[in-house]
């Protein structure tokens, strides 16, 4: 089969590899229907994450079970499934605290698409613990959004409680910021302001006509802040950064009013620097927190995707998502890098 493999920084290729075989009693062999390309995949290719050489990349997939190990209990051949790529042991110090994403035994339970072969191939072999049954009417394309939504929901959980009357700012309108905005509006948050540098991304958000949602540019947001100088009530109660860009993170902190919260989600460089004032954190009682991957939120994501799908908010046209055959992977990656689409999905051949 043809699979997209990472070899080294900025060195990936479509290679001929064997179809994986079930060898472990908990293995599940899945025929991949469709795979999603995530911003994390771009970071992997660029060498920002420690990744096993020659691994098949890709960690978002929907497919059909074709073979099972003899100890698999909750799946059967023919089941439609989605991938939950993040491994954990379930028994270490952090797993016992419910923080499976900090598992200290990751080496024995590697994440798919980084340390274990992933989804950019016609078949993928996954432990049962990595597989979520899709016993729902959502499409394969909508099923790809389960893993991104599970991560978004962890970020929202980190920000709770969120009141309907809170003013929320979403920094970045790439696919994650877009999905987060749709979710926040749908759950009833009355004021969501999306800050985005790229005109057509703001236009995509505006075209959805979501209740309570407005867009602005970083420069206009900064100008609004400058005009409100001296007004202690101006600002936002909650900011989500989905960019990983230091200027956006800085802006998110600067526009918080008293008791505001900043949730960092976007992947930033290790040497990224921002300037938070300890004085402001103390006297304004500001909270700054991170949200990393998706510990225990896949089931919650299934319900959210079902609900938003029924509301017609997760169509490919609405979300600016484009499908490509796996053989056109380079075109897909270039479109993502250029920002001409919000997300790419790959169809194995």
mmCIF file of C-alpha atoms in Angstrom:
data_model
loop_
_atom_site.group_PDB
_atom_site.id
_atom_site.type_symbol
_atom_site.label_atom_id
_atom_site.label_comp_id
_atom_site.label_asym_id
_atom_site.label_seq_id
_atom_site.Cartn_x
_atom_site.Cartn_y
_atom_site.Cartn_z
ATOM 1 C CA UNK A 1 0.000 0.000 0.000
ATOM 2 C CA UNK A 2 1.045 3.650 -0.471
ATOM 3 C CA UNK A 3 1.612 5.536 2.796
ATOM 4 C CA UNK A 4 2.853 9.027 3.635
ATOM 5 C CA UNK A 5 5.898 8.724 5.892
ATOM 6 C CA UNK A 6 8.015 11.184 7.873
ATOM 7 C CA UNK A 7 11.761 10.637 7.515
ATOM 8 C CA UNK A 8 13.297 13.827 8.904
ATOM 9 C CA UNK A 9 12.513 17.531 9.180
ATOM 10 C CA UNK A 10 10.760 18.671 5.969
ATOM 11 C CA UNK A 11 11.362 15.227 4.472
ATOM 12 C CA UNK A 12 8.202 13.200 3.865
ATOM 13 C CA UNK A 13 7.372 10.882 0.987
ATOM 14 C CA UNK A 14 4.671 8.579 -0.323
ATOM 15 C CA UNK A 15 6.217 5.114 0.012
ATOM 16 C CA UNK A 16 5.239 1.542 -0.730
ATOM 17 C CA UNK A 17 4.836 -0.335 2.573
ATOM 18 C CA UNK A 18 3.195 -3.636 3.581
ATOM 19 C CA UNK A 19 -0.391 -3.721 4.803
ATOM 20 C CA UNK A 20 -0.109 -4.087 8.602
ATOM 21 C CA UNK A 21 -1.080 -7.395 10.175
ATOM 22 C CA UNK A 22 -2.880 -8.152 13.431
ATOM 23 C CA UNK A 23 -0.273 -9.576 15.813
ATOM 24 C CA UNK A 24 -1.354 -8.340 19.257
ATOM 25 C CA UNK A 25 -4.623 -9.681 20.758
ATOM 26 C CA UNK A 26 -5.892 -6.097 21.215
ATOM 27 C CA UNK A 27 -5.070 -4.992 17.642
ATOM 28 C CA UNK A 28 -7.733 -3.548 15.358
ATOM 29 C CA UNK A 29 -7.038 -3.400 11.604
ATOM 30 C CA UNK A 30 -8.952 -0.524 10.011
ATOM 31 C CA UNK A 31 -9.517 0.262 6.344
ATOM 32 C CA UNK A 32 -9.187 4.042 6.232
ATOM 33 C CA UNK A 33 -12.112 5.787 4.537
ATOM 34 C CA UNK A 34 -10.781 9.303 5.043
ATOM 35 C CA UNK A 35 -8.030 11.007 7.061
ATOM 36 C CA UNK A 36 -7.781 14.588 8.283
ATOM 37 C CA UNK A 37 -4.707 16.788 7.986
ATOM 38 C CA UNK A 38 -4.186 18.785 11.171
ATOM 39 C CA UNK A 39 -1.976 21.772 11.924
ATOM 40 C CA UNK A 40 -0.091 19.407 14.207
ATOM 41 C CA UNK A 41 0.853 17.348 11.134
ATOM 42 C CA UNK A 42 2.478 20.456 9.655
ATOM 43 C CA UNK A 43 4.384 20.980 12.912
ATOM 44 C CA UNK A 44 5.492 17.324 12.831
ATOM 45 C CA UNK A 45 6.797 17.696 9.294
ATOM 46 C CA UNK A 46 8.614 20.893 10.276
ATOM 47 C CA UNK A 47 10.360 19.039 13.114
ATOM 48 C CA UNK A 48 8.613 20.798 16.022
ATOM 49 C CA UNK A 49 7.661 17.482 17.673
ATOM 50 C CA UNK A 50 9.867 14.499 18.404
ATOM 51 C CA UNK A 51 8.738 11.998 15.772
ATOM 52 C CA UNK A 52 9.968 8.509 14.965
ATOM 53 C CA UNK A 53 11.821 8.401 11.623
ATOM 54 C CA UNK A 54 9.950 6.628 8.807
ATOM 55 C CA UNK A 55 6.670 6.601 10.727
ATOM 56 C CA UNK A 56 3.406 6.940 8.803
ATOM 57 C CA UNK A 57 1.984 10.294 9.852
ATOM 58 C CA UNK A 58 -1.644 11.350 10.364
ATOM 59 C CA UNK A 59 -3.740 11.045 13.510
ATOM 60 C CA UNK A 60 -7.304 11.826 12.409
ATOM 61 C CA UNK A 61 -9.125 9.001 10.620
ATOM 62 C CA UNK A 62 -12.496 7.396 10.035
ATOM 63 C CA UNK A 63 -12.619 3.871 8.664
ATOM 64 C CA UNK A 64 -14.090 0.381 8.807
ATOM 65 C CA UNK A 65 -12.892 -2.495 10.989
ATOM 66 C CA UNK A 66 -11.670 -5.384 8.803
ATOM 67 C CA UNK A 67 -9.874 -7.635 11.318
ATOM 68 C CA UNK A 68 -9.598 -7.960 15.103
ATOM 69 C CA UNK A 69 -7.302 -9.482 17.695
ATOM 70 C CA UNK A 70 -8.938 -12.196 19.773
ATOM 71 C CA UNK A 71 -9.097 -10.045 22.930
ATOM 72 C CA UNK A 72 -10.919 -7.076 21.377
ATOM 73 C CA UNK A 73 -14.184 -6.763 23.309
ATOM 74 C CA UNK A 74 -16.129 -3.729 22.149
ATOM 75 C CA UNK A 75 -15.802 -3.798 18.362
ATOM 76 C CA UNK A 76 -16.723 -6.127 15.518
ATOM 77 C CA UNK A 77 -15.725 -6.478 11.873
ATOM 78 C CA UNK A 78 -17.695 -3.982 9.780
ATOM 79 C CA UNK A 79 -17.939 -1.334 12.518
ATOM 80 C CA UNK A 80 -17.333 2.236 11.407
ATOM 81 C CA UNK A 81 -14.787 3.812 13.740
ATOM 82 C CA UNK A 82 -12.781 6.962 14.442
ATOM 83 C CA UNK A 83 -9.249 7.187 15.753
ATOM 84 C CA UNK A 84 -8.312 8.503 19.194
ATOM 85 C CA UNK A 85 -4.567 8.807 18.619
ATOM 86 C CA UNK A 86 -3.207 9.557 22.085
ATOM 87 C CA UNK A 87 -1.930 6.592 24.090
ATOM 88 C CA UNK A 88 -1.699 6.133 27.854
ATOM 89 C CA UNK A 89 -1.129 3.300 30.329
ATOM 90 C CA UNK A 90 -4.109 3.980 32.600
ATOM 91 C CA UNK A 91 -2.251 3.224 35.834
ATOM 92 C CA UNK A 92 0.648 5.661 36.342
ATOM 93 C CA UNK A 93 0.650 8.686 38.680
ATOM 94 C CA UNK A 94 -0.962 11.033 36.135
ATOM 95 C CA UNK A 95 -3.348 8.508 34.599
ATOM 96 C CA UNK A 96 -4.680 7.776 38.096
ATOM 97 C CA UNK A 97 -5.411 11.508 38.466
ATOM 98 C CA UNK A 98 -7.371 11.554 35.178
ATOM 99 C CA UNK A 99 -4.520 13.315 33.354
ATOM 100 C CA UNK A 100 -3.882 10.619 30.776
ATOM 101 C CA UNK A 101 -2.233 13.122 28.416
ATOM 102 C CA UNK A 102 0.652 13.357 30.908
ATOM 103 C CA UNK A 103 1.153 9.580 31.105
ATOM 104 C CA UNK A 104 4.703 8.775 32.223
ATOM 105 C CA UNK A 105 4.668 5.513 30.271
ATOM 106 C CA UNK A 106 4.107 7.060 26.843
ATOM 107 C CA UNK A 107 7.039 5.125 25.406
ATOM 108 C CA UNK A 108 5.048 1.907 25.861
ATOM 109 C CA UNK A 109 1.821 3.548 24.626
ATOM 110 C CA UNK A 110 2.952 5.815 21.761
ATOM 111 C CA UNK A 111 0.744 8.355 20.039
ATOM 112 C CA UNK A 112 -0.331 7.426 16.536
ATOM 113 C CA UNK A 113 1.108 9.441 13.681
ATOM 114 C CA UNK A 114 4.213 10.367 15.688
ATOM 115 C CA UNK A 115 5.696 7.326 17.427
ATOM 116 C CA UNK A 116 3.394 4.692 15.936
ATOM 117 C CA UNK A 117 2.188 4.404 12.334
ATOM 118 C CA UNK A 118 -0.762 6.669 11.654
ATOM 119 C CA UNK A 119 -3.598 7.400 9.273
ATOM 120 C CA UNK A 120 -2.179 8.602 5.939
ATOM 121 C CA UNK A 121 -2.457 5.157 4.374
ATOM 122 C CA UNK A 122 -5.183 2.777 3.140
ATOM 123 C CA UNK A 123 -4.955 0.697 6.350
ATOM 124 C CA UNK A 124 -4.038 1.470 9.933
ATOM 125 C CA UNK A 125 -3.367 -0.897 12.837
ATOM 126 C CA UNK A 126 -4.469 0.479 16.202
ATOM 127 C CA UNK A 127 -4.889 -0.878 19.732
ATOM 128 C CA UNK A 128 -8.549 -1.128 20.740
ATOM 129 C CA UNK A 129 -7.988 1.678 23.269
ATOM 130 C CA UNK A 130 -7.278 4.050 20.357
ATOM 131 C CA UNK A 131 -10.514 3.248 18.512
ATOM 132 C CA UNK A 132 -13.914 4.909 19.001
ATOM 133 C CA UNK A 133 -16.991 3.217 17.502
ATOM 134 C CA UNK A 134 -19.078 5.578 15.356
ATOM 135 C CA UNK A 135 -22.599 4.314 15.994
ATOM 136 C CA UNK A 136 -24.087 7.550 14.743
ATOM 137 C CA UNK A 137 -25.454 9.097 11.560
ATOM 138 C CA UNK A 138 -22.632 11.628 11.149
ATOM 139 C CA UNK A 139 -20.741 11.437 7.858
ATOM 140 C CA UNK A 140 -17.160 10.215 7.570
ATOM 141 C CA UNK A 141 -16.069 13.819 7.013
ATOM 142 C CA UNK A 142 -17.838 14.956 10.168
ATOM 143 C CA UNK A 143 -16.367 11.987 12.023
ATOM 144 C CA UNK A 144 -12.892 13.350 11.225
ATOM 145 C CA UNK A 145 -13.801 16.354 13.391
ATOM 146 C CA UNK A 146 -14.196 14.204 16.512
ATOM 147 C CA UNK A 147 -10.533 14.398 17.475
ATOM 148 C CA UNK A 148 -10.248 18.180 16.910
ATOM 149 C CA UNK A 149 -13.467 18.742 18.846
ATOM 150 C CA UNK A 150 -12.237 16.537 21.689
ATOM 151 C CA UNK A 151 -9.220 18.831 22.018
ATOM 152 C CA UNK A 152 -11.391 21.963 21.822
ATOM 153 C CA UNK A 153 -13.660 20.577 24.527
ATOM 154 C CA UNK A 154 -10.666 20.063 26.809
ATOM 155 C CA UNK A 155 -9.799 23.739 26.286
ATOM 156 C CA UNK A 156 -13.374 24.749 27.095
ATOM 157 C CA UNK A 157 -13.356 22.502 30.160
ATOM 158 C CA UNK A 158 -10.173 24.251 31.328
ATOM 159 C CA UNK A 159 -12.021 27.573 31.046
ATOM 160 C CA UNK A 160 -15.180 26.567 32.899
ATOM 161 C CA UNK A 161 -17.374 27.901 34.312
ATOM 162 C CA UNK A 162 -18.361 29.975 31.257
ATOM 163 C CA UNK A 163 -21.479 32.087 31.785
ATOM 164 C CA UNK A 164 -23.821 32.984 28.927
ATOM 165 C CA UNK A 165 -23.132 36.650 29.602
ATOM 166 C CA UNK A 166 -19.334 36.343 29.486
ATOM 167 C CA UNK A 167 -17.531 38.205 26.721
ATOM 168 C CA UNK A 168 -15.252 35.749 24.927
ATOM 169 C CA UNK A 169 -12.469 36.428 22.445
ATOM 170 C CA UNK A 170 -11.239 33.697 20.090
ATOM 171 C CA UNK A 171 -7.763 34.362 18.706
ATOM 172 C CA UNK A 172 -7.363 32.721 15.304
ATOM 173 C CA UNK A 173 -9.976 31.524 12.794
ATOM 174 C CA UNK A 174 -8.195 28.529 11.356
ATOM 175 C CA UNK A 175 -10.151 25.297 11.589
ATOM 176 C CA UNK A 176 -9.762 24.961 15.370
ATOM 177 C CA UNK A 177 -10.768 28.559 16.079
ATOM 178 C CA UNK A 178 -13.655 28.201 13.624
ATOM 179 C CA UNK A 179 -14.951 24.992 15.253
ATOM 180 C CA UNK A 180 -14.539 26.488 18.730
ATOM 181 C CA UNK A 181 -16.512 29.571 17.691
ATOM 182 C CA UNK A 182 -19.335 27.420 16.279
ATOM 183 C CA UNK A 183 -19.456 25.413 19.504
ATOM 184 C CA UNK A 184 -19.392 28.423 21.848
ATOM 185 C CA UNK A 185 -22.163 30.172 19.922
ATOM 186 C CA UNK A 186 -24.274 27.013 19.752
ATOM 187 C CA UNK A 187 -24.024 26.411 23.503
ATOM 188 C CA UNK A 188 -25.394 29.894 24.133
ATOM 189 C CA UNK A 189 -22.438 32.210 24.769
ATOM 190 C CA UNK A 190 -23.894 35.616 23.889
ATOM 191 C CA UNK A 191 -20.735 37.467 22.843
ATOM 192 C CA UNK A 192 -17.843 35.877 20.918
ATOM 193 C CA UNK A 193 -15.345 38.081 19.118
ATOM 194 C CA UNK A 194 -13.039 36.331 16.658
ATOM 195 C CA UNK A 195 -9.693 38.037 16.047
ATOM 196 C CA UNK A 196 -8.096 36.992 12.770
ATOM 197 C CA UNK A 197 -5.362 38.494 10.605
ATOM 198 C CA UNK A 198 -6.478 36.933 7.300
ATOM 199 C CA UNK A 199 -9.420 38.614 5.562
ATOM 200 C CA UNK A 200 -10.986 35.521 3.993
ATOM 201 C CA UNK A 201 -10.953 33.662 7.316
ATOM 202 C CA UNK A 202 -12.926 36.491 8.917
ATOM 203 C CA UNK A 203 -15.265 36.346 5.931
ATOM 204 C CA UNK A 204 -15.778 32.605 6.507
ATOM 205 C CA UNK A 205 -16.792 33.248 10.115
ATOM 206 C CA UNK A 206 -19.060 36.145 9.103
ATOM 207 C CA UNK A 207 -20.757 33.983 6.449
ATOM 208 C CA UNK A 208 -21.984 31.581 9.148
ATOM 209 C CA UNK A 209 -24.107 34.336 10.731
ATOM 210 C CA UNK A 210 -23.684 32.730 14.136
ATOM 211 C CA UNK A 211 -25.681 34.333 16.965
ATOM 212 C CA UNK A 212 -23.532 36.636 19.092
ATOM 213 C CA UNK A 213 -20.399 36.265 16.924
ATOM 214 C CA UNK A 214 -18.453 39.133 15.384
ATOM 215 C CA UNK A 215 -15.005 39.372 13.818
ATOM 216 C CA UNK A 216 -12.204 41.880 13.898
ATOM 217 C CA UNK A 217 -8.537 42.196 13.004
ATOM 218 C CA UNK A 218 -5.710 42.311 15.568
ATOM 219 C CA UNK A 219 -5.025 45.960 14.700
ATOM 220 C CA UNK A 220 -8.660 46.944 15.197
ATOM 221 C CA UNK A 221 -8.808 45.038 18.479
ATOM 222 C CA UNK A 222 -5.697 46.867 19.686
ATOM 223 C CA UNK A 223 -7.207 50.180 18.592
ATOM 224 C CA UNK A 224 -10.379 49.429 20.566
ATOM 225 C CA UNK A 225 -8.263 48.677 23.619
ATOM 226 C CA UNK A 226 -6.334 51.921 23.240
ATOM 227 C CA UNK A 227 -9.570 53.933 22.968
ATOM 228 C CA UNK A 228 -10.871 52.326 26.163
ATOM 229 C CA UNK A 229 -7.742 53.194 28.147
ATOM 230 C CA UNK A 230 -8.787 54.060 31.699
ATOM 231 C CA UNK A 231 -12.140 52.250 31.524
ATOM 232 C CA UNK A 232 -11.873 49.410 34.109
ATOM 233 C CA UNK A 233 -14.960 47.655 32.718
ATOM 234 C CA UNK A 234 -13.728 47.346 29.104
ATOM 235 C CA UNK A 235 -12.380 44.006 27.992
ATOM 236 C CA UNK A 236 -13.134 40.313 27.873
ATOM 237 C CA UNK A 237 -13.827 37.671 30.482
ATOM 238 C CA UNK A 238 -12.219 34.839 28.552
ATOM 239 C CA UNK A 239 -9.666 34.535 25.751
ATOM 240 C CA UNK A 240 -8.775 31.380 23.814
ATOM 241 C CA UNK A 241 -5.579 31.406 21.768
ATOM 242 C CA UNK A 242 -5.731 28.961 18.868
ATOM 243 C CA UNK A 243 -2.737 30.416 16.986
ATOM 244 C CA UNK A 244 0.361 29.708 19.056
ATOM 245 C CA UNK A 245 1.670 33.092 17.838
ATOM 246 C CA UNK A 246 3.277 35.242 20.524
ATOM 247 C CA UNK A 247 1.625 38.513 19.368
ATOM 248 C CA UNK A 248 -1.821 36.881 19.529
ATOM 249 C CA UNK A 249 -1.144 35.432 22.981
ATOM 250 C CA UNK A 250 0.027 38.862 24.145
ATOM 251 C CA UNK A 251 -3.112 40.499 22.774
ATOM 252 C CA UNK A 252 -5.266 37.864 24.473
ATOM 253 C CA UNK A 253 -3.716 38.687 27.829
ATOM 254 C CA UNK A 254 -3.867 42.438 27.300
ATOM 255 C CA UNK A 255 -7.611 42.546 26.525
ATOM 256 C CA UNK A 256 -8.693 40.611 29.621
ATOM 257 C CA UNK A 257 -10.572 42.505 32.257
ATOM 258 C CA UNK A 258 -10.528 41.718 35.969
ATOM 259 C CA UNK A 259 -10.878 38.000 36.777
ATOM 260 C CA UNK A 260 -10.342 37.178 33.122
ATOM 261 C CA UNK A 261 -8.952 33.847 31.889
ATOM 262 C CA UNK A 262 -6.535 33.117 29.052
ATOM 263 C CA UNK A 263 -6.450 29.557 27.682
ATOM 264 C CA UNK A 264 -3.439 28.642 25.547
ATOM 265 C CA UNK A 265 -4.153 25.965 22.940
ATOM 266 C CA UNK A 266 -2.177 26.804 19.789
ATOM 267 C CA UNK A 267 1.234 25.168 19.411
ATOM 268 C CA UNK A 268 3.995 27.717 19.884
ATOM 269 C CA UNK A 269 7.745 27.518 19.465
ATOM 270 C CA UNK A 270 9.684 26.493 22.565
ATOM 271 C CA UNK A 271 11.489 29.837 22.524
ATOM 272 C CA UNK A 272 8.294 31.921 22.162
ATOM 273 C CA UNK A 273 8.220 34.886 24.548
ATOM 274 C CA UNK A 274 5.376 37.061 25.783
ATOM 275 C CA UNK A 275 5.299 39.647 28.569
ATOM 276 C CA UNK A 276 2.752 38.993 31.299
ATOM 277 C CA UNK A 277 2.784 41.413 34.196
ATOM 278 C CA UNK A 278 2.754 39.637 37.584
ATOM 279 C CA UNK A 279 1.236 42.857 38.907
ATOM 280 C CA UNK A 280 -1.741 42.489 36.547
ATOM 281 C CA UNK A 281 -2.119 38.794 37.343
ATOM 282 C CA UNK A 282 -2.238 39.590 41.056
ATOM 283 C CA UNK A 283 -4.341 42.747 41.135
ATOM 284 C CA UNK A 284 -6.696 41.776 38.299
ATOM 285 C CA UNK A 285 -6.833 38.114 39.451
ATOM 286 C CA UNK A 286 -6.028 36.916 35.928
ATOM 287 C CA UNK A 287 -5.821 33.168 35.210
ATOM 288 C CA UNK A 288 -3.504 31.820 32.490
ATOM 289 C CA UNK A 289 -3.727 28.107 31.703
ATOM 290 C CA UNK A 290 -2.913 25.606 28.976
ATOM 291 C CA UNK A 291 -5.028 22.982 27.220
ATOM 292 C CA UNK A 292 -3.065 20.054 25.794
ATOM 293 C CA UNK A 293 -4.671 17.314 23.653
ATOM 294 C CA UNK A 294 -7.889 15.551 24.669
ATOM 295 C CA UNK A 295 -7.842 13.640 27.981
ATOM 296 C CA UNK A 296 -11.134 11.782 28.288
ATOM 297 C CA UNK A 297 -13.174 14.026 25.977
ATOM 298 C CA UNK A 298 -13.814 11.787 22.938
ATOM 299 C CA UNK A 299 -17.245 10.643 24.167
ATOM 300 C CA UNK A 300 -18.220 14.253 24.818
ATOM 301 C CA UNK A 301 -17.018 15.128 21.314
ATOM 302 C CA UNK A 302 -19.251 12.464 19.726
ATOM 303 C CA UNK A 303 -22.320 14.130 21.243
ATOM 304 C CA UNK A 304 -21.203 17.612 20.202
ATOM 305 C CA UNK A 305 -20.481 16.573 16.602
ATOM 306 C CA UNK A 306 -23.879 14.834 16.394
ATOM 307 C CA UNK A 307 -25.643 17.945 17.683
ATOM 308 C CA UNK A 308 -23.801 20.398 15.436
ATOM 309 C CA UNK A 309 -24.260 18.125 12.420
ATOM 310 C CA UNK A 310 -28.017 18.064 12.973
ATOM 311 C CA UNK A 311 -27.908 21.891 13.102
ATOM 312 C CA UNK A 312 -26.194 21.924 9.652
ATOM 313 C CA UNK A 313 -23.132 23.678 11.062
ATOM 314 C CA UNK A 314 -20.518 21.108 10.030
ATOM 315 C CA UNK A 315 -20.774 20.929 6.227
ATOM 316 C CA UNK A 316 -17.548 20.881 4.241
ATOM 317 C CA UNK A 317 -18.537 24.033 2.345
ATOM 318 C CA UNK A 318 -19.334 25.952 5.514
ATOM 319 C CA UNK A 319 -16.048 24.943 7.114
ATOM 320 C CA UNK A 320 -13.894 25.590 4.017
ATOM 321 C CA UNK A 321 -12.617 21.987 3.975
ATOM 322 C CA UNK A 322 -11.290 20.371 0.792
ATOM 323 C CA UNK A 323 -10.741 16.679 0.043
ATOM 324 C CA UNK A 324 -7.709 15.377 -1.868
ATOM 325 C CA UNK A 325 -6.645 11.894 -2.957
ATOM 326 C CA UNK A 326 -3.644 10.727 -0.937
ATOM 327 C CA UNK A 327 -1.485 10.931 -4.081
ATOM 328 C CA UNK A 328 -2.043 14.727 -4.063
ATOM 329 C CA UNK A 329 -0.784 15.134 -0.498
ATOM 330 C CA UNK A 330 1.703 17.843 -1.506
ATOM 331 C CA UNK A 331 -1.088 19.971 -2.955
ATOM 332 C CA UNK A 332 -3.094 19.508 0.236
ATOM 333 C CA UNK A 333 -0.210 20.573 2.468
ATOM 334 C CA UNK A 334 0.591 23.599 0.312
ATOM 335 C CA UNK A 335 -3.044 24.752 0.405
ATOM 336 C CA UNK A 336 -3.007 24.491 4.197
ATOM 337 C CA UNK A 337 0.283 26.346 4.529
ATOM 338 C CA UNK A 338 -0.990 29.109 2.248
ATOM 339 C CA UNK A 339 -4.195 29.393 4.267
ATOM 340 C CA UNK A 340 -6.338 29.057 1.142
ATOM 341 C CA UNK A 341 -8.412 26.351 2.885
ATOM 342 C CA UNK A 342 -9.228 25.782 6.536
ATOM 343 C CA UNK A 343 -8.556 22.043 6.511
ATOM 344 C CA UNK A 344 -7.580 19.237 4.151
ATOM 345 C CA UNK A 345 -8.789 15.652 4.154
ATOM 346 C CA UNK A 346 -7.016 12.808 2.346
ATOM 347 C CA UNK A 347 -8.706 9.870 0.628
ATOM 348 C CA UNK A 348 -6.491 6.740 0.410
ATOM 349 C CA UNK A 349 -6.306 5.114 -3.032
#
